[in-house]
Tab-separated table of N, CA and C in Angstrom:
chain	number	residue	atom	x	y	z
A	141	MET	N	8.598	9.004	22.839
A	141	MET	CA	7.680	8.710	21.764
A	141	MET	C	8.409	8.136	20.553
A	142	ASN	N	9.645	8.534	20.327
A	142	ASN	CA	10.338	8.087	19.124
A	142	ASN	C	10.913	6.690	19.261
A	143	GLY	N	11.323	6.270	20.427
A	143	GLY	CA	11.829	4.922	20.630
A	143	GLY	C	13.218	4.724	20.046
A	144	ASN	N	13.601	3.478	19.950
A	144	ASN	CA	14.906	3.114	19.439
A	144	ASN	C	14.895	3.160	17.906
A	145	PRO	N	15.799	3.929	17.286
A	145	PRO	CA	15.809	4.027	15.817
A	145	PRO	C	16.093	2.691	15.127
A	146	ALA	N	16.798	1.796	15.788
A	146	ALA	CA	17.104	0.503	15.170
A	146	ALA	C	15.832	-0.299	14.933
A	147	TYR	N	14.884	-0.234	15.848
A	147	TYR	CA	13.619	-0.955	15.672
A	147	TYR	C	12.831	-0.396	14.487
A	148	HIS	N	12.850	0.908	14.348
A	148	HIS	CA	12.146	1.530	13.229
A	148	HIS	C	12.834	1.199	11.910
A	149	ALA	N	14.152	1.138	11.914
A	149	ALA	CA	14.882	0.768	10.698
A	149	ALA	C	14.590	-0.678	10.312
A	150	LEU	N	14.520	-1.563	11.291
A	150	LEU	CA	14.191	-2.961	11.002
A	150	LEU	C	12.765	-3.096	10.470
A	151	ALA	N	11.843	-2.365	11.058
A	151	ALA	CA	10.460	-2.411	10.586
A	151	ALA	C	10.345	-1.850	9.167
A	152	LEU	N	11.091	-0.797	8.878
A	152	LEU	CA	11.077	-0.223	7.531
A	152	LEU	C	11.684	-1.195	6.522
A	153	ALA	N	12.768	-1.865	6.902
A	153	ALA	CA	13.386	-2.853	6.010
A	153	ALA	C	12.443	-4.028	5.767
A	154	ALA	N	11.775	-4.491	6.812
A	154	ALA	CA	10.826	-5.598	6.656
A	154	ALA	C	9.654	-5.193	5.767
A	155	ALA	N	9.147	-3.985	5.951
A	155	ALA	CA	8.035	-3.523	5.119
A	155	ALA	C	8.473	-3.399	3.665
A	156	THR	N	9.705	-2.960	3.448
A	156	THR	CA	10.205	-2.834	2.088
A	156	THR	C	10.333	-4.200	1.433
A	157	LEU	N	10.820	-5.174	2.161
A	157	LEU	CA	10.994	-6.512	1.594
A	157	LEU	C	9.671	-7.241	1.390
A	158	LEU	N	8.703	-6.996	2.257
A	158	LEU	CA	7.447	-7.746	2.192
A	158	LEU	C	6.344	-7.051	1.389
A	159	LEU	N	6.303	-5.731	1.420
A	159	LEU	CA	5.193	-5.023	0.787
A	159	LEU	C	5.514	-4.417	-0.571
A	160	LEU	N	6.765	-4.195	-0.885
A	160	LEU	CA	7.089	-3.462	-2.099
A	160	LEU	C	7.216	-4.311	-3.367
A	161	PRO	N	7.750	-5.530	-3.348
A	161	PRO	CA	7.961	-6.257	-4.611
A	161	PRO	C	6.685	-6.585	-5.392
A	162	VAL	N	5.632	-6.976	-4.715
A	162	VAL	CA	4.406	-7.378	-5.422
A	162	VAL	C	3.766	-6.207	-6.168
A	163	PRO	N	3.558	-5.033	-5.546
A	163	PRO	CA	2.954	-3.952	-6.332
A	163	PRO	C	3.843	-3.467	-7.468
A	164	VAL	N	5.154	-3.491	-7.282
A	164	VAL	CA	6.045	-3.092	-8.372
A	164	VAL	C	5.923	-4.073	-9.535
A	165	ALA	N	5.841	-5.366	-9.220
A	165	ALA	CA	5.661	-6.367	-10.277
A	165	ALA	C	4.307	-6.213	-10.962
A	166	LEU	N	3.266	-5.927	-10.204
A	166	LEU	CA	1.943	-5.738	-10.795
A	166	LEU	C	1.927	-4.525	-11.720
A	167	LEU	N	2.572	-3.447	-11.309
A	167	LEU	CA	2.610	-2.254	-12.147
A	167	LEU	C	3.512	-2.436	-13.357
A	168	ALA	N	4.478	-3.350	-13.272
A	168	ALA	CA	5.365	-3.617	-14.399
A	168	ALA	C	4.733	-4.532	-15.438
A	169	GLY	N	3.594	-5.114	-15.122
A	169	GLY	CA	2.909	-5.919	-16.110
A	169	GLY	C	2.623	-7.350	-15.700
A	170	TRP	N	3.180	-7.824	-14.626
A	170	TRP	CA	2.916	-9.180	-14.169
A	170	TRP	C	1.575	-9.202	-13.455
A	171	ALA	N	0.807	-10.233	-13.701
A	171	ALA	CA	-0.462	-10.399	-12.994
A	171	ALA	C	-0.718	-11.890	-12.808
A	172	PRO	N	-1.191	-12.303	-11.650
A	172	PRO	CA	-1.530	-13.716	-11.454
A	172	PRO	C	-2.630	-14.148	-12.429
A	173	ARG	N	-2.643	-15.431	-12.759
A	173	ARG	CA	-3.629	-15.945	-13.712
A	173	ARG	C	-5.053	-15.793	-13.206
A	174	ARG	N	-5.240	-15.770	-11.917
A	174	ARG	CA	-6.611	-15.696	-11.396
A	174	ARG	C	-7.187	-14.278	-11.435
A	175	PHE	N	-6.392	-13.299	-11.851
A	175	PHE	CA	-6.906	-11.943	-12.005
A	175	PHE	C	-7.554	-11.827	-13.380
A	176	PRO	N	-8.882	-11.718	-13.452
A	176	PRO	CA	-9.533	-11.654	-14.761
A	176	PRO	C	-9.381	-10.296	-15.443
A	177	ALA	N	-9.103	-9.258	-14.679
A	177	ALA	CA	-9.010	-7.919	-15.263
A	177	ALA	C	-7.681	-7.276	-14.896
A	178	ARG	N	-7.011	-6.734	-15.896
A	178	ARG	CA	-5.728	-6.082	-15.661
A	178	ARG	C	-5.887	-4.816	-14.828
A	179	SER	N	-6.981	-4.105	-15.021
A	179	SER	CA	-7.188	-2.885	-14.243
A	179	SER	C	-7.400	-3.206	-12.762
A	180	GLY	N	-7.914	-4.366	-12.456
A	180	GLY	CA	-8.032	-4.784	-11.061
A	180	GLY	C	-6.672	-5.004	-10.435
A	181	ALA	N	-5.720	-5.513	-11.220
A	181	ALA	CA	-4.364	-5.707	-10.725
A	181	ALA	C	-3.723	-4.362	-10.405
A	182	PHE	N	-3.981	-3.359	-11.240
A	182	PHE	CA	-3.443	-2.029	-10.968
A	182	PHE	C	-4.015	-1.454	-9.674
A	183	ALA	N	-5.305	-1.667	-9.455
A	183	ALA	CA	-5.922	-1.156	-8.230
A	183	ALA	C	-5.347	-1.846	-6.999
A	184	TYR	N	-5.116	-3.158	-7.087
A	184	TYR	CA	-4.473	-3.859	-5.975
A	184	TYR	C	-3.060	-3.335	-5.746
A	185	ALA	N	-2.332	-3.062	-6.819
A	185	ALA	CA	-0.966	-2.546	-6.687
A	185	ALA	C	-0.962	-1.190	-5.992
A	186	TRP	N	-1.867	-0.316	-6.386
A	186	TRP	CA	-1.915	0.999	-5.738
A	186	TRP	C	-2.335	0.885	-4.277
A	187	ALA	N	-3.208	-0.050	-3.964
A	187	ALA	CA	-3.597	-0.257	-2.564
A	187	ALA	C	-2.399	-0.706	-1.732
A	188	LEU	N	-1.606	-1.628	-2.268
A	188	LEU	CA	-0.413	-2.078	-1.539
A	188	LEU	C	0.624	-0.969	-1.418
A	189	LEU	N	0.753	-0.144	-2.449
A	189	LEU	CA	1.687	0.977	-2.348
A	189	LEU	C	1.236	2.000	-1.311
A	190	CYS	N	-0.070	2.198	-1.205
A	190	CYS	CA	-0.579	3.103	-0.158
A	190	CYS	C	-0.292	2.537	1.227
A	191	LEU	N	-0.429	1.225	1.375
A	191	LEU	CA	-0.108	0.607	2.666
A	191	LEU	C	1.392	0.664	2.947
A	192	TYR	N	2.202	0.509	1.900
A	192	TYR	CA	3.649	0.609	2.090
A	192	TYR	C	4.051	2.027	2.489
A	193	ALA	N	3.373	3.031	1.975
A	193	ALA	CA	3.707	4.422	2.293
A	193	ALA	C	3.586	4.708	3.780
A	194	LEU	N	2.790	3.925	4.474
A	194	LEU	CA	2.655	4.119	5.924
A	194	LEU	C	3.957	3.840	6.659
A	195	ALA	N	4.731	2.881	6.166
A	195	ALA	CA	5.966	2.486	6.859
A	195	ALA	C	6.989	3.628	6.899
A	196	PRO	N	7.402	4.192	5.757
A	196	PRO	CA	8.357	5.289	5.855
A	196	PRO	C	7.763	6.548	6.479
A	197	LEU	N	6.472	6.737	6.273
A	197	LEU	CA	5.836	7.924	6.836
A	197	LEU	C	5.888	7.917	8.361
A	198	ASN	N	5.802	6.743	8.951
A	198	ASN	CA	5.862	6.649	10.406
A	198	ASN	C	7.269	6.400	10.927
A	199	ALA	N	8.113	5.699	10.166
A	199	ALA	CA	9.430	5.326	10.673
A	199	ALA	C	10.472	6.439	10.531
A	200	VAL	N	10.493	7.104	9.391
A	200	VAL	CA	11.565	8.074	9.129
A	200	VAL	C	11.568	9.238	10.120
A	201	PRO	N	10.446	9.880	10.422
A	201	PRO	CA	10.512	10.964	11.407
A	201	PRO	C	10.970	10.483	12.793
A	202	ARG	N	10.577	9.287	13.153
A	202	ARG	CA	10.988	8.748	14.453
A	202	ARG	C	12.471	8.411	14.455
A	203	MET	N	12.993	7.892	13.344
A	203	MET	CA	14.421	7.576	13.261
A	203	MET	C	15.266	8.848	13.297
A	204	MET	N	14.741	9.922	12.752
A	204	MET	CA	15.479	11.187	12.729
A	204	MET	C	15.358	11.950	14.035
A	205	GLY	N	14.523	11.479	14.943
A	205	GLY	CA	14.348	12.165	16.219
A	205	GLY	C	13.546	13.450	16.091
A	206	ALA	N	12.549	13.449	15.227
A	206	ALA	CA	11.732	14.641	15.000
A	206	ALA	C	10.887	14.954	16.229
A	207	SER	N	10.383	16.156	16.244
A	207	SER	CA	9.572	16.594	17.379
A	207	SER	C	8.244	15.832	17.401
A	208	THR	N	7.582	15.931	18.524
A	208	THR	CA	6.305	15.240	18.703
A	208	THR	C	5.268	15.726	17.707
A	209	GLN	N	5.279	17.012	17.402
A	209	GLN	CA	4.307	17.556	16.455
A	209	GLN	C	4.511	16.980	15.055
A	210	VAL	N	5.762	16.834	14.643
A	210	VAL	CA	6.045	16.278	13.315
A	210	VAL	C	5.643	14.808	13.265
A	211	VAL	N	5.962	14.064	14.308
A	211	VAL	CA	5.598	12.650	14.349
A	211	VAL	C	4.078	12.493	14.309
A	212	MET	N	3.375	13.309	15.056
A	212	MET	CA	1.914	13.217	15.066
A	212	MET	C	1.314	13.653	13.731
A	213	ALA	N	1.911	14.644	13.077
A	213	ALA	CA	1.423	15.065	11.760
A	213	ALA	C	1.618	13.955	10.730
A	214	CYS	N	2.749	13.279	10.781
A	214	CYS	CA	2.987	12.161	9.855
A	214	CYS	C	2.055	10.997	10.147
A	215	THR	N	1.790	10.754	11.407
A	215	THR	CA	0.850	9.704	11.774
A	215	THR	C	-0.558	10.058	11.288
A	216	ALA	N	-0.944	11.310	11.420
A	216	ALA	CA	-2.258	11.747	10.936
A	216	ALA	C	-2.334	11.664	9.418
A	217	ALA	N	-1.234	11.962	8.727
A	217	ALA	CA	-1.216	11.839	7.268
A	217	ALA	C	-1.369	10.386	6.842
A	218	GLY	N	-0.972	9.478	7.709
A	218	GLY	CA	-1.136	8.065	7.413
A	218	GLY	C	-2.585	7.656	7.252
A	219	PHE	N	-3.498	8.370	7.891
A	219	PHE	CA	-4.917	8.068	7.736
A	219	PHE	C	-5.372	8.310	6.296
A	220	ALA	N	-4.795	9.314	5.634
A	220	ALA	CA	-5.138	9.567	4.232
A	220	ALA	C	-4.688	8.398	3.358
A	221	PHE	N	-3.497	7.865	3.624
A	221	PHE	CA	-3.018	6.722	2.862
A	221	PHE	C	-3.855	5.474	3.159
A	222	SER	N	-4.281	5.320	4.390
A	222	SER	CA	-5.141	4.183	4.735
A	222	SER	C	-6.479	4.284	4.005
A	223	GLY	N	-7.042	5.465	3.975
A	223	GLY	CA	-8.298	5.669	3.245
A	223	GLY	C	-8.131	5.438	1.753
A	224	SER	N	-6.995	5.862	1.212
A	224	SER	CA	-6.729	5.627	-0.206
A	224	SER	C	-6.584	4.144	-0.498
A	225	ALA	N	-5.953	3.410	0.406
A	225	ALA	CA	-5.810	1.964	0.226
A	225	ALA	C	-7.178	1.288	0.229
A	226	VAL	N	-8.045	1.701	1.123
A	226	VAL	CA	-9.396	1.122	1.167
A	226	VAL	C	-10.145	1.448	-0.121
A	227	ALA	N	-10.028	2.678	-0.595
A	227	ALA	CA	-10.702	3.058	-1.843
A	227	ALA	C	-10.167	2.243	-3.022
A	228	CYS	N	-8.871	2.023	-3.078
A	228	CYS	CA	-8.285	1.221	-4.157
A	228	CYS	C	-8.742	-0.238	-4.069
A	229	LEU	N	-8.835	-0.778	-2.867
A	229	LEU	CA	-9.311	-2.152	-2.714
A	229	LEU	C	-10.768	-2.291	-3.129
A	230	ILE	N	-11.577	-1.300	-2.793
A	230	ILE	CA	-12.986	-1.326	-3.214
A	230	ILE	C	-13.071	-1.260	-4.729
A	231	ARG	N	-12.242	-0.420	-5.343
A	231	ARG	CA	-12.209	-0.326	-6.807
A	231	ARG	C	-11.772	-1.656	-7.423
A	232	ALA	N	-10.764	-2.288	-6.834
A	232	ALA	CA	-10.278	-3.562	-7.371
A	232	ALA	C	-11.356	-4.639	-7.297
A	233	VAL	N	-12.056	-4.706	-6.190
A	233	VAL	CA	-13.131	-5.701	-6.054
A	233	VAL	C	-14.242	-5.410	-7.049
A	234	TRP	N	-14.566	-4.162	-7.222
A	234	TRP	CA	-15.616	-3.764	-8.160
A	234	TRP	C	-15.243	-4.151	-9.585
A	235	VAL	N	-13.998	-3.890	-9.973
A	235	VAL	CA	-13.541	-4.226	-11.325
A	235	VAL	C	-13.472	-5.735	-11.512
A	236	MET	N	-12.942	-6.440	-10.525
A	236	MET	CA	-12.830	-7.904	-10.635
A	236	MET	C	-14.201	-8.570	-10.696
A	237	ARG	N	-15.131	-8.086	-9.927
A	237	ARG	CA	-16.473	-8.662	-9.945
A	237	ARG	C	-17.133	-8.416	-11.300
A	238	GLY	N	-16.920	-7.258	-11.867
A	238	GLY	CA	-17.475	-6.965	-13.193
A	238	GLY	C	-16.827	-7.808	-14.274
A	239	ALA	N	-15.537	-8.101	-14.120
A	239	ALA	CA	-14.826	-8.898	-15.130
A	239	ALA	C	-15.270	-10.360	-15.088
A	240	THR	N	-15.593	-10.857	-13.899
A	240	THR	CA	-16.014	-12.256	-13.823
A	240	THR	C	-17.452	-12.457	-14.258
A	241	THR	N	-18.280	-11.415	-14.126
A	241	THR	CA	-19.691	-11.540	-14.536
A	241	THR	C	-19.920	-11.074	-15.969
A	242	GLY	N	-18.908	-10.501	-16.584
A	242	GLY	CA	-19.032	-10.054	-17.961
A	242	GLY	C	-19.541	-8.633	-18.106
A	243	VAL	N	-19.734	-7.934	-17.016
A	243	VAL	CA	-20.181	-6.538	-17.063
A	243	VAL	C	-18.964	-5.667	-17.289
A	244	ARG	N	-19.028	-4.816	-18.284
A	244	ARG	CA	-17.889	-3.943	-18.590
A	244	ARG	C	-17.963	-2.687	-17.758
A	245	ARG	N	-16.845	-2.376	-17.028
A	245	ARG	CA	-16.823	-1.182	-16.161
A	245	ARG	C	-15.617	-0.361	-16.465
C-alpha cells in the first residue's frame, strides 16, 4: 500500500512547487488585477492551501512506512481538507460575484 518512497517524495516536491507559491503570494498581499475583491483572493488562497495540505497528508505517512491504519486515517482526513477547499471556493465565488455587481457582502 505504501509503494516506493521516492515516488511520494517526487509528488510532494511537485505539489510544493506548483501549489504553494500562489497562495503564499495571495496571502502576502499580491492579487491579480482581475480580482475585484481582496477578500475573494484570500478565499482562493485558503482553498489552494487546503488542496496543498492533501499532498503531505498522503505522502508523508507512506514515505515513513506507516501502518495501513495510519495511512487510511490520513487519507480519510484528506476529505475534510477537500471539503474545506470546496467551501473556500464557494466563498470566493460568492464574494467575487458580489464585488462585480456592487453588492456588499
